[in-house]
CSV table of C-alpha atoms in Angstrom, one decimal:
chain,number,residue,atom,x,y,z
A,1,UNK,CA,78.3,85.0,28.3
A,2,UNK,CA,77.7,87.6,25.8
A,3,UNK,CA,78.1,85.5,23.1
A,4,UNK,CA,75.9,83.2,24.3
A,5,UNK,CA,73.5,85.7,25.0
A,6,UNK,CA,73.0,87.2,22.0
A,7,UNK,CA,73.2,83.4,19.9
A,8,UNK,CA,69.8,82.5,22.4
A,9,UNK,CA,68.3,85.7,20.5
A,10,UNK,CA,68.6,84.6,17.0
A,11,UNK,CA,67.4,81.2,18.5
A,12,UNK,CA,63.1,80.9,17.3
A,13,UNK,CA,60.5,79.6,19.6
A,14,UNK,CA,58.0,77.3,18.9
A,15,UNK,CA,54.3,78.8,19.8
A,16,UNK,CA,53.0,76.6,22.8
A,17,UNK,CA,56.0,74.6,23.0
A,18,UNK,CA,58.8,74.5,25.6
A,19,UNK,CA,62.4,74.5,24.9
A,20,UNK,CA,65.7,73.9,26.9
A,21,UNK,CA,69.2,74.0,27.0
A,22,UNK,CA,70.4,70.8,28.1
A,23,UNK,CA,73.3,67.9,28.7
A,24,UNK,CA,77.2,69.5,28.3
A,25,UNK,CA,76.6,73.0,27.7
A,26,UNK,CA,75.1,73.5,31.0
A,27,UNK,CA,77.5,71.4,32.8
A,28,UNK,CA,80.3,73.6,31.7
A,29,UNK,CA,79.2,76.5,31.9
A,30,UNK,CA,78.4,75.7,35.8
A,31,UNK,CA,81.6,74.1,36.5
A,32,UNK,CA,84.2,76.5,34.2
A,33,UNK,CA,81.7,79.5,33.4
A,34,UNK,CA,82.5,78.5,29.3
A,35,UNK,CA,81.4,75.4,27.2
A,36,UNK,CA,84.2,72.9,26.2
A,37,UNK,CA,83.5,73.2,22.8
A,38,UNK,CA,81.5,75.5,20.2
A,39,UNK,CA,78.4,72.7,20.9
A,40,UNK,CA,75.2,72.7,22.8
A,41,UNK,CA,72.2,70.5,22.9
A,42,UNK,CA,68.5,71.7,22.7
A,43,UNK,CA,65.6,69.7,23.9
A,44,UNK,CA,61.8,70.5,22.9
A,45,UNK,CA,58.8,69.5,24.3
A,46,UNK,CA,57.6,69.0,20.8
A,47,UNK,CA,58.6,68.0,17.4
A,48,UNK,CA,62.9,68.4,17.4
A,49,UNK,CA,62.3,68.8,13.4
A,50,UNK,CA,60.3,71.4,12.7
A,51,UNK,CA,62.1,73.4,15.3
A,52,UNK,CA,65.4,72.3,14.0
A,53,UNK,CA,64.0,73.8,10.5
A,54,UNK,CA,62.5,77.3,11.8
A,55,UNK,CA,66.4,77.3,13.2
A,56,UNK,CA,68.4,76.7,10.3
A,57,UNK,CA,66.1,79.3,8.4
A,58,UNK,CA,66.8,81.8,10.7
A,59,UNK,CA,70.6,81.0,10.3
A,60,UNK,CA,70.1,80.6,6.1
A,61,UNK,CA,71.7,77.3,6.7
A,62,UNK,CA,70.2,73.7,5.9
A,63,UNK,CA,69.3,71.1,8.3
A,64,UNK,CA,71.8,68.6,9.1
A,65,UNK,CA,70.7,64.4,8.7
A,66,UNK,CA,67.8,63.5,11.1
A,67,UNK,CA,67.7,60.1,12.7
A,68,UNK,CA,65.3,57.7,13.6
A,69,UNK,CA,64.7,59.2,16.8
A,70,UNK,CA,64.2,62.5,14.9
A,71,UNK,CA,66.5,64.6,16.3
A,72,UNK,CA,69.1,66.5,13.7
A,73,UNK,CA,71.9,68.5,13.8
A,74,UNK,CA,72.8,72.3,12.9
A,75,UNK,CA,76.3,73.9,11.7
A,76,UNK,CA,75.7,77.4,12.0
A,77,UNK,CA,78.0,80.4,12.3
A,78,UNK,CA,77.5,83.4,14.7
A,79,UNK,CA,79.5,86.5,14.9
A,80,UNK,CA,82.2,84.2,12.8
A,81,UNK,CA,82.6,81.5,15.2
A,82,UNK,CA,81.0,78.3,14.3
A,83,UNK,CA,78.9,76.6,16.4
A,84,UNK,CA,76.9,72.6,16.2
A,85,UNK,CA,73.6,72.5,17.6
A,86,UNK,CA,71.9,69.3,18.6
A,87,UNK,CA,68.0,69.3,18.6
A,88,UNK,CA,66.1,66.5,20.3
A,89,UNK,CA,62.0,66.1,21.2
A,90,UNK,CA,61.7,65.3,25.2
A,91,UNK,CA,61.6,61.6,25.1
A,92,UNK,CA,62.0,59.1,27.4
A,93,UNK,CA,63.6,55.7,26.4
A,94,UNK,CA,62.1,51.8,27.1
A,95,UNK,CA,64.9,48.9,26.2
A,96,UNK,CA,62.8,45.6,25.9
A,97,UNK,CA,66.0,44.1,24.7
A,98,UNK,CA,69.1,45.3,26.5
A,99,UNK,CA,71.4,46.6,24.2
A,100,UNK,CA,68.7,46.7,21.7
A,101,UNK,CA,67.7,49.9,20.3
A,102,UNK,CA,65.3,51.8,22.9
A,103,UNK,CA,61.2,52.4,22.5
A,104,UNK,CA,60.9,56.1,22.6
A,105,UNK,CA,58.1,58.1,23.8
A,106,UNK,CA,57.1,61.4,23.8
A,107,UNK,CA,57.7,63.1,27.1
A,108,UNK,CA,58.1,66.0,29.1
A,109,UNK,CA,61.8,67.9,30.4
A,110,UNK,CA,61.5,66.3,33.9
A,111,UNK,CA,61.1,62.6,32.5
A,112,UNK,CA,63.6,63.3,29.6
A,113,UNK,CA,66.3,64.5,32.3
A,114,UNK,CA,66.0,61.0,33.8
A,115,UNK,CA,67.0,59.1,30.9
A,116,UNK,CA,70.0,60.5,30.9
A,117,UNK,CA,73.6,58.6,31.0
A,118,UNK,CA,74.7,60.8,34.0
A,119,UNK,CA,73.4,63.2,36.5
A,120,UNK,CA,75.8,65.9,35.8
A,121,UNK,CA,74.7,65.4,32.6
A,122,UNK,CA,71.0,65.6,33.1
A,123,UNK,CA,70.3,69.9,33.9
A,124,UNK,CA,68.5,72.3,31.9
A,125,UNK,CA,67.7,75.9,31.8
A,126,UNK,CA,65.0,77.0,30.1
A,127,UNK,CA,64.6,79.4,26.9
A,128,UNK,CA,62.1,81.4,28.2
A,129,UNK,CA,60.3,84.0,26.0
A,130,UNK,CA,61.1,86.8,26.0
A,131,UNK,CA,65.0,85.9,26.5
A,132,UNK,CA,65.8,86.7,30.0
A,133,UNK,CA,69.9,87.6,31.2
A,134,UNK,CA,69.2,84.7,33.6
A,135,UNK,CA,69.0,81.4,33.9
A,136,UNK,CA,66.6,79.0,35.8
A,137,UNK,CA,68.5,76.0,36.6
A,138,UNK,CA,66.2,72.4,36.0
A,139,UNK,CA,68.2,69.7,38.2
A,140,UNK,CA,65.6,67.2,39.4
A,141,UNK,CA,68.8,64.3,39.4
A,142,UNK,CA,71.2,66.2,41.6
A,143,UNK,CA,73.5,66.8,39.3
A,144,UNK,CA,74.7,70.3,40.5
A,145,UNK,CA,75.9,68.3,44.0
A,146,UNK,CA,77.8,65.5,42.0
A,147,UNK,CA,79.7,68.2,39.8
A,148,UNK,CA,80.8,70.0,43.3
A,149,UNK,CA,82.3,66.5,44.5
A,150,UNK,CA,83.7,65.7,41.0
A,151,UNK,CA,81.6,62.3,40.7
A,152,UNK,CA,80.0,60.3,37.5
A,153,UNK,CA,76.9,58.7,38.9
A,154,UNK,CA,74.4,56.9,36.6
A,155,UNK,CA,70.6,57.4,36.9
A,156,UNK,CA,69.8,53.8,37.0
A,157,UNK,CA,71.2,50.4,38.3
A,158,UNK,CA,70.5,49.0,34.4
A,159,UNK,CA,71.9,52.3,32.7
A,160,UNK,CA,75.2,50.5,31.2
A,161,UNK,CA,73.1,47.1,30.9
A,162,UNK,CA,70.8,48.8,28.9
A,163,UNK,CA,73.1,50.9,26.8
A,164,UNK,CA,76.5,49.6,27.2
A,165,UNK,CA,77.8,52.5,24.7
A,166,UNK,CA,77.2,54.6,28.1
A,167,UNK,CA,80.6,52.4,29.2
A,168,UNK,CA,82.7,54.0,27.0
A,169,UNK,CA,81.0,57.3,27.4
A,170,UNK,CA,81.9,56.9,30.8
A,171,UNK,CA,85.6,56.2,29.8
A,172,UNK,CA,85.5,59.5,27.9
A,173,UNK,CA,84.0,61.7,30.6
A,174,UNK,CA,86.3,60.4,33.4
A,175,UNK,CA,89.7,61.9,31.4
A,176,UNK,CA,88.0,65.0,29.6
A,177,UNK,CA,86.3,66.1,33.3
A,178,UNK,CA,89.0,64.6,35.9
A,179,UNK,CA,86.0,63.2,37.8
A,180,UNK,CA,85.5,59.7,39.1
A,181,UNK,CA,82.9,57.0,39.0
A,182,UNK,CA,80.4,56.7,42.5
A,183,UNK,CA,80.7,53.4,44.0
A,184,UNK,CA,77.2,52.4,42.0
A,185,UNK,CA,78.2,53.8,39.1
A,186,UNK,CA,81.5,51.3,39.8
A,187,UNK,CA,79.6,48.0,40.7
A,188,UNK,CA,77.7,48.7,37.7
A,189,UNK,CA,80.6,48.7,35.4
A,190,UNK,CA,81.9,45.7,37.0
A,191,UNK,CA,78.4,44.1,36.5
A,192,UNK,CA,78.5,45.1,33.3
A,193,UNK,CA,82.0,43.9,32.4
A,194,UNK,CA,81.3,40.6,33.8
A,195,UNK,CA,78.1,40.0,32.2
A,196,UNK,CA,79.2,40.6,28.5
A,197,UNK,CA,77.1,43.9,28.5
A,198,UNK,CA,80.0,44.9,26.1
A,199,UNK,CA,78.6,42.2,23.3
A,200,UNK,CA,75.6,43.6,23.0
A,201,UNK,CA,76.3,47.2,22.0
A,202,UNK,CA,74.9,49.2,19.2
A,203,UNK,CA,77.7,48.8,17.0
A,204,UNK,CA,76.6,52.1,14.8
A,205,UNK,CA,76.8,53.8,17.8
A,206,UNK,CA,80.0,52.0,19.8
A,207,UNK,CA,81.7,53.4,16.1
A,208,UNK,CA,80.1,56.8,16.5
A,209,UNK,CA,82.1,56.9,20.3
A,210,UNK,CA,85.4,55.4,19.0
A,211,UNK,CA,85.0,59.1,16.9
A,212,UNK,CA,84.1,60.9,19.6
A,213,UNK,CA,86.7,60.0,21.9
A,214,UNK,CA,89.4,60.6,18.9
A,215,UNK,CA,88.5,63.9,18.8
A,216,UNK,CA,88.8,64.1,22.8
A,217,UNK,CA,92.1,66.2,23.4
A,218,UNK,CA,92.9,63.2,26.1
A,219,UNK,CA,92.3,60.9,23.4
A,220,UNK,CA,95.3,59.2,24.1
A,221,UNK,CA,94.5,58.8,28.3
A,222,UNK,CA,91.1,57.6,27.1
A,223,UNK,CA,92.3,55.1,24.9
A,224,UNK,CA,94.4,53.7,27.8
A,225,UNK,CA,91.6,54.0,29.6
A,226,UNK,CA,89.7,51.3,27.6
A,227,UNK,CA,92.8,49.1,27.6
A,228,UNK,CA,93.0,49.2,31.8
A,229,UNK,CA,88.9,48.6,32.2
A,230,UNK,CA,88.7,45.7,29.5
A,231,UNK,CA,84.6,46.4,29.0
A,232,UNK,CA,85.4,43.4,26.4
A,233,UNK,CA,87.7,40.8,28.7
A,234,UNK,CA,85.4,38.1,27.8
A,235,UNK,CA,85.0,38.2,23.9
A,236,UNK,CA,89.2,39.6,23.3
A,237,UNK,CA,91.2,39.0,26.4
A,238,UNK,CA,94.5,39.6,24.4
A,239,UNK,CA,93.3,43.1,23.5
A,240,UNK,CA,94.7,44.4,27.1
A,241,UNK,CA,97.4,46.8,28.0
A,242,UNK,CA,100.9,46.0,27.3
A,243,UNK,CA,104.1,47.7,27.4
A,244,UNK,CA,104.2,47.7,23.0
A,245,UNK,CA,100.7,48.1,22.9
A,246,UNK,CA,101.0,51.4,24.7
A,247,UNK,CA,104.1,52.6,23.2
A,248,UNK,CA,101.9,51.9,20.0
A,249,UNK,CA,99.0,54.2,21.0
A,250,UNK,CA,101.8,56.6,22.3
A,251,UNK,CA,103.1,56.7,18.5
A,252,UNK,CA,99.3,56.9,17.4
A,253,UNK,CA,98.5,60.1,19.3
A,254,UNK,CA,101.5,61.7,17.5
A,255,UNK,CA,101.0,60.7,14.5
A,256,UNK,CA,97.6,61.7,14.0
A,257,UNK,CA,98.8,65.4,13.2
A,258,UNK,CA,100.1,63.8,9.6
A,259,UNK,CA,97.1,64.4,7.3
A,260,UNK,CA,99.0,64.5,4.2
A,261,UNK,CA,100.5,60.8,4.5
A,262,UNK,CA,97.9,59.1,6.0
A,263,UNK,CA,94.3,60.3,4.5
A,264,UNK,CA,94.7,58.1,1.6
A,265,UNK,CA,93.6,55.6,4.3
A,266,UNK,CA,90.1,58.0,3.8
A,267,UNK,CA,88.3,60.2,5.7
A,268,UNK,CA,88.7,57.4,8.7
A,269,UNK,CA,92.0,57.4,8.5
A,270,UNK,CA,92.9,57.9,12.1
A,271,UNK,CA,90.4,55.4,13.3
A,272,UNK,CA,92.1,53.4,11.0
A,273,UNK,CA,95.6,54.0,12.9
A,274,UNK,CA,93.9,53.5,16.6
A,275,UNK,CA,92.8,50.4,15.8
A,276,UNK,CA,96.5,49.0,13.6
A,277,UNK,CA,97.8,50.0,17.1
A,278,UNK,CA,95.5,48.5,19.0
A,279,UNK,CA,95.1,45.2,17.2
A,280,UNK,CA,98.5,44.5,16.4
A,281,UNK,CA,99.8,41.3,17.3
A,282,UNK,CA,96.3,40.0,18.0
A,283,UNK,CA,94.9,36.0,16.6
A,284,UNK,CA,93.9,36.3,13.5
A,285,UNK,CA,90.3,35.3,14.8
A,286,UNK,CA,90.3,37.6,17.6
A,287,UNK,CA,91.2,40.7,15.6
A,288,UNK,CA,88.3,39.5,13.3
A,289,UNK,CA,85.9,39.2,16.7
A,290,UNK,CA,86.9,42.9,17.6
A,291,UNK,CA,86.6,44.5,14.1
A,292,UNK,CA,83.1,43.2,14.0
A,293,UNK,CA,81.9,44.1,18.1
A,294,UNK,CA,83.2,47.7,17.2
A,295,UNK,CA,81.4,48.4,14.4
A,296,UNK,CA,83.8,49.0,11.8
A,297,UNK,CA,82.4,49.7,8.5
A,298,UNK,CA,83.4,46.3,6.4
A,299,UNK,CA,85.5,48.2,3.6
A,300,UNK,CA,87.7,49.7,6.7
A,301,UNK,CA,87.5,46.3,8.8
A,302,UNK,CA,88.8,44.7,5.0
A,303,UNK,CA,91.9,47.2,4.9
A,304,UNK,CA,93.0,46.6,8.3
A,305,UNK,CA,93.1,43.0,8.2
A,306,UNK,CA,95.4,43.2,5.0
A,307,UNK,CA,97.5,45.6,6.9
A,308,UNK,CA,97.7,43.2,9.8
A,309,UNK,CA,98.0,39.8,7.8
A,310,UNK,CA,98.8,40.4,4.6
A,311,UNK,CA,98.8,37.9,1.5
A,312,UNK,CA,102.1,38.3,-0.9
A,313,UNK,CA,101.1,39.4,-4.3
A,314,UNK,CA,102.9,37.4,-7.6
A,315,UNK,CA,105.9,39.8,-7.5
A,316,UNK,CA,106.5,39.2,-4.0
A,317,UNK,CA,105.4,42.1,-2.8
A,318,UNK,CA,102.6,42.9,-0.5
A,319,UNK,CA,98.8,43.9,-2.2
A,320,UNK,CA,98.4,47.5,-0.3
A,321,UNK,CA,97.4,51.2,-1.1
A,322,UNK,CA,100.3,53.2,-1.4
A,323,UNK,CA,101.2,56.4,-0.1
A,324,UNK,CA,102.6,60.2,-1.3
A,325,UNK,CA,105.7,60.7,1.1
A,326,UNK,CA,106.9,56.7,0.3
A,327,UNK,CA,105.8,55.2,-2.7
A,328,UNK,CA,106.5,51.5,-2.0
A,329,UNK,CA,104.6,51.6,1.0
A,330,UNK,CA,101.2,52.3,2.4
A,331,UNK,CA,100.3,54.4,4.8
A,332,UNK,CA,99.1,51.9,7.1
A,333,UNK,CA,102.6,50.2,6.9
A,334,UNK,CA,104.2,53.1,7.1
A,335,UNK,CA,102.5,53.7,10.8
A,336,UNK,CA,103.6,49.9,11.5
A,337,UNK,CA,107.0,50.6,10.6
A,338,UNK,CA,107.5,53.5,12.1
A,339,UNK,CA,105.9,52.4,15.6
A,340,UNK,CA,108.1,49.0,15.3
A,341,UNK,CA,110.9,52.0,14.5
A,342,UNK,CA,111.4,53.7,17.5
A,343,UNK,CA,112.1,57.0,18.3
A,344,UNK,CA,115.0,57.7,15.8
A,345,UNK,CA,112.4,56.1,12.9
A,346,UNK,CA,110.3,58.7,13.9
A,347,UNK,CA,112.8,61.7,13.9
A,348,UNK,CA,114.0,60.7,10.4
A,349,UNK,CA,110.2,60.5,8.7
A,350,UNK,CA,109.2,63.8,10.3
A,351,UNK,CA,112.4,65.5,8.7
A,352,UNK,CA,111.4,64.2,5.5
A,353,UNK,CA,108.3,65.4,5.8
A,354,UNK,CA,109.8,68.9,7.3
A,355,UNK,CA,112.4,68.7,4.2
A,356,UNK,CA,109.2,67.7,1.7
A,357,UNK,CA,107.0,70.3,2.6
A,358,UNK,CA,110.2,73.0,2.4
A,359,UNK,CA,110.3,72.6,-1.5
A,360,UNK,CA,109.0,75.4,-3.7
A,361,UNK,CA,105.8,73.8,-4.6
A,362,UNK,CA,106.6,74.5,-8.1
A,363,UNK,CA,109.5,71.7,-8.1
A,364,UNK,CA,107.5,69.2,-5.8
A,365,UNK,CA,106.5,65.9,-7.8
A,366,UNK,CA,103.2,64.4,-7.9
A,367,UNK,CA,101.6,62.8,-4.7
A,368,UNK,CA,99.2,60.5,-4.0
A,369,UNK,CA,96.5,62.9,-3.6
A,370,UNK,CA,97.1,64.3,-6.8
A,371,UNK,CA,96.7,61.5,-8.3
A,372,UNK,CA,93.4,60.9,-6.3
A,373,UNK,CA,92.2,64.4,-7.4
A,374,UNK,CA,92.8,63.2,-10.9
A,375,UNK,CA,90.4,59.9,-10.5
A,376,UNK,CA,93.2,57.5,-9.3
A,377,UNK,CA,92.0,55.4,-7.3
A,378,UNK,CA,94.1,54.4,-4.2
A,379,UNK,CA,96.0,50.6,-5.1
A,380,UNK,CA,99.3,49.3,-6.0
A,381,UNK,CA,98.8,50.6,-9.1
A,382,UNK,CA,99.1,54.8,-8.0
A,383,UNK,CA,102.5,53.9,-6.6
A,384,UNK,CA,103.8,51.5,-9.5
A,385,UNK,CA,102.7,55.3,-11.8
A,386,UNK,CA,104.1,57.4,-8.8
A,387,UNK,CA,107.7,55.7,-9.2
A,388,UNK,CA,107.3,55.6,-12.7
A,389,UNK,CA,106.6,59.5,-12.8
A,390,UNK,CA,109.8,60.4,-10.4
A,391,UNK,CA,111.8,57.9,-12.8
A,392,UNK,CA,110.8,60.3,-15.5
A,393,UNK,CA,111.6,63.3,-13.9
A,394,UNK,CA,115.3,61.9,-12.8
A,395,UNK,CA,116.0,61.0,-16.6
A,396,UNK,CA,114.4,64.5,-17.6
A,397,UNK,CA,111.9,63.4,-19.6
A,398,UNK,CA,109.3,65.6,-17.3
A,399,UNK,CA,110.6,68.6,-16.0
A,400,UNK,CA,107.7,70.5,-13.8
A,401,UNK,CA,104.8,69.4,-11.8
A,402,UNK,CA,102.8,70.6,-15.0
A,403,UNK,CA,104.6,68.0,-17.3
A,404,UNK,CA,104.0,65.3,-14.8
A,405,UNK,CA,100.0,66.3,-14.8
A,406,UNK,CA,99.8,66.3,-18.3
A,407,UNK,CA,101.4,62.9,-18.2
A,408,UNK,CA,98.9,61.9,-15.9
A,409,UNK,CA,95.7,63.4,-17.6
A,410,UNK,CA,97.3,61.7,-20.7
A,411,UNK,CA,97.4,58.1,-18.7
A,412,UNK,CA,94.0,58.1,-17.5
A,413,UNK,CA,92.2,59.6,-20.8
A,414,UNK,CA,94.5,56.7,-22.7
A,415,UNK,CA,93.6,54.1,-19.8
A,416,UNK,CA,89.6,55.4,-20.4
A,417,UNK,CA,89.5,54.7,-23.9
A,418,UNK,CA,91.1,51.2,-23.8
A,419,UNK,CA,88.1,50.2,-21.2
């Protein structure tokens, strides 16, 4: 607590306004005595802005993007260990249109703690001024008696109807914590689940949790979770678990550690791979349904569906970004092939990858992100120059990884002046 003691210092107050901790911070540090994560949420009884300003001047940092709903986020650092803080006004939240994007007022702690997705998310201590070594613990929901029995319960009989992003948030919190939906809390899923509640989700937002629960250490339980609960039976009923399917999501989870072959996908990239594992084998028409009601971004929704129908090219061979560790292939089909693989598929690419990244970096060859850090674009045509470079190399034409650079510099400033 330290720590935490001496970040509340540096934290400003607002004259004549009230602030809070509130949401996960509190409900870990009453439940495991630390937070889960170098995060924490503020609330004010004011404008989240201007207090989010005062903050990141007193840090000598820069505000983070503020939404719609003007809250913004923090990155600061304190005694070396980074930490994100989350600044919202006290609102409370109206949904004339359910799954439609809320009304928000102006409110005080008490009505913004009722908003809230769940009760053991909805406590708060105050900031008092001057900093006390205590805290005062706001829990007008009960939240404190449903983190004791190890229960999610939602603060209203419409919560998932009129958010049904909350579903999957639900999802999230039931791996990360161990606990377990109430029975209203269950009959409301149910209801939800039945009524297409899933259909009419943010799909900004229903993105921005796919992220979250990737970054989830039980991403891969989580995942499954989604799979057994089918919040979207009605609009993708193939997209259900399944002996490959799971086996695929299995490969995903170990794969995601491979940054070096698989970024080229972009910063996305193991969004990307989720959803090659989770859409595989899906209609055409229903893997189009399902990029669109999760809210991927149309550039990566256009990728995938080339990865997972994908038209021959003149030569025969298939139009897709290539890759640094296999030049002939993308990453995305590298993934494929290697879940289709099987275990001794995977025990032979990470041994090329653990042979690869054993070379004196002085005799490696070019990769793909070289060739991206030179203003190569990702396509068939970085590993057509890829091959053509190792081909160079093998007849010893180039010699070092400087040779093959200046050959490169030489092919984009020729390939510049011809355009």
């Amino acid at each position: 607590m330290p720590f935490w003691r001496s970040f509340f210092r540096r934290i400003p107050r607002l004259p004549g306004r009230k602030a809070y901790v509130v949401g996960g911070w509190v409900r870990d540090m009453l439940m495991l005595r630390r937070p889960t994560r170098p995060e924490i949420d503020l609330a004010l009884e004011g404008d989240a802005v201007q207090w989010g300003e005062a903050i990141a001047e007193s840090f000598g940092v820069r505000i983070g993007r503020v939404s719609e709903f003007r809250t913004c986020k923090i990155d600061v650092l304190h005694d070396k260990v980074p930490v994100r803080i989350d600044i919202a006004s006290c609102r409370t939240d109206d949904y004339p249109v359910p799954g439609g994007m809320p009304v928000v007022t102006p409110s005080s702690i008490y009505e913004d703690l009722y908003r809230r997705d769940f009760s053991v998310n909805a406590m708060a201590f105050p900031l008092e001024e001057p900093f006390q070594n205590s805290f005062l613990l706001m829990d007008p929901v009960g939240g404190y008696e449903d983190l004791v029995r190890k229960e999610l319960r939602i603060l209203s009989p419409a919560s998932f109807e009129d958010d049904p992003v909350r579903i999957f948030r639900l999802f999230r919190f039931q791996e990360r914590l161990g606990f377990t939906p109430d029975l209203r809390t269950s009959r409301a899923l149910e209801s939800a689940r039945l009524n297409g509640a899933f259909l009419r989700s943010s799909k900004s937002r229903l993105w921005d949790e796919i992220q979250a629960a990737i970054r989830e250490e039980s991403r891969c339980a989580i995942v499954f979770r989604w799979l057994l609960e089918k919040p979207w039976e009605n609009a993708l009923p193939s997209l259900k678990m399944s002996s490959p399917r799971r086996k695929r999501v299995f490969a995903w989870d170990r794969l995601t550690v491979h940054e070096s072959v698989f970024s080229p996908l972009g910063r996305f990239w193991r969004e990307m791979l989720l959803l090659l594992a989770l859409f595989y084998g899906l209609p055409r028409q229903e893997c189009d349904r399902g990029l669109r009601l999760l809210g991927v971004p149309e550039k990566r929704a256009r990728v995938l569906r080339e990865s997972l129908f994908p038209v021959p090219s003149e030569n025969g061979r298939e139009k897709t970004a290539q890759s640094d560790i296999l030049p002939n292939l993308s990453p995305q089909m590298i993934f494929l092939n290697l879940v289709r693989g099987g275990p001794e598929t995977f025990a032979s690419f990470e041994k090329a990858l653990a042979d690869r990244d054993q070379q004196p970096l002085g005799e490696m060859s070019l990769t793909g992100r070289d060739l991206i850090k030179e203003g190569i674009e990702p396509s068939p045509e970085m590993g057509n120059l890829l091959i053509e470079i190792r081909e160079l190399r093998e007849k010893g034409i180039l010699n070092s990884r400087q040779e093959e650079l200046d050959w490169v510099r030489a092919w984009v400033r020729s390939r510049r002046q011809k355009s």
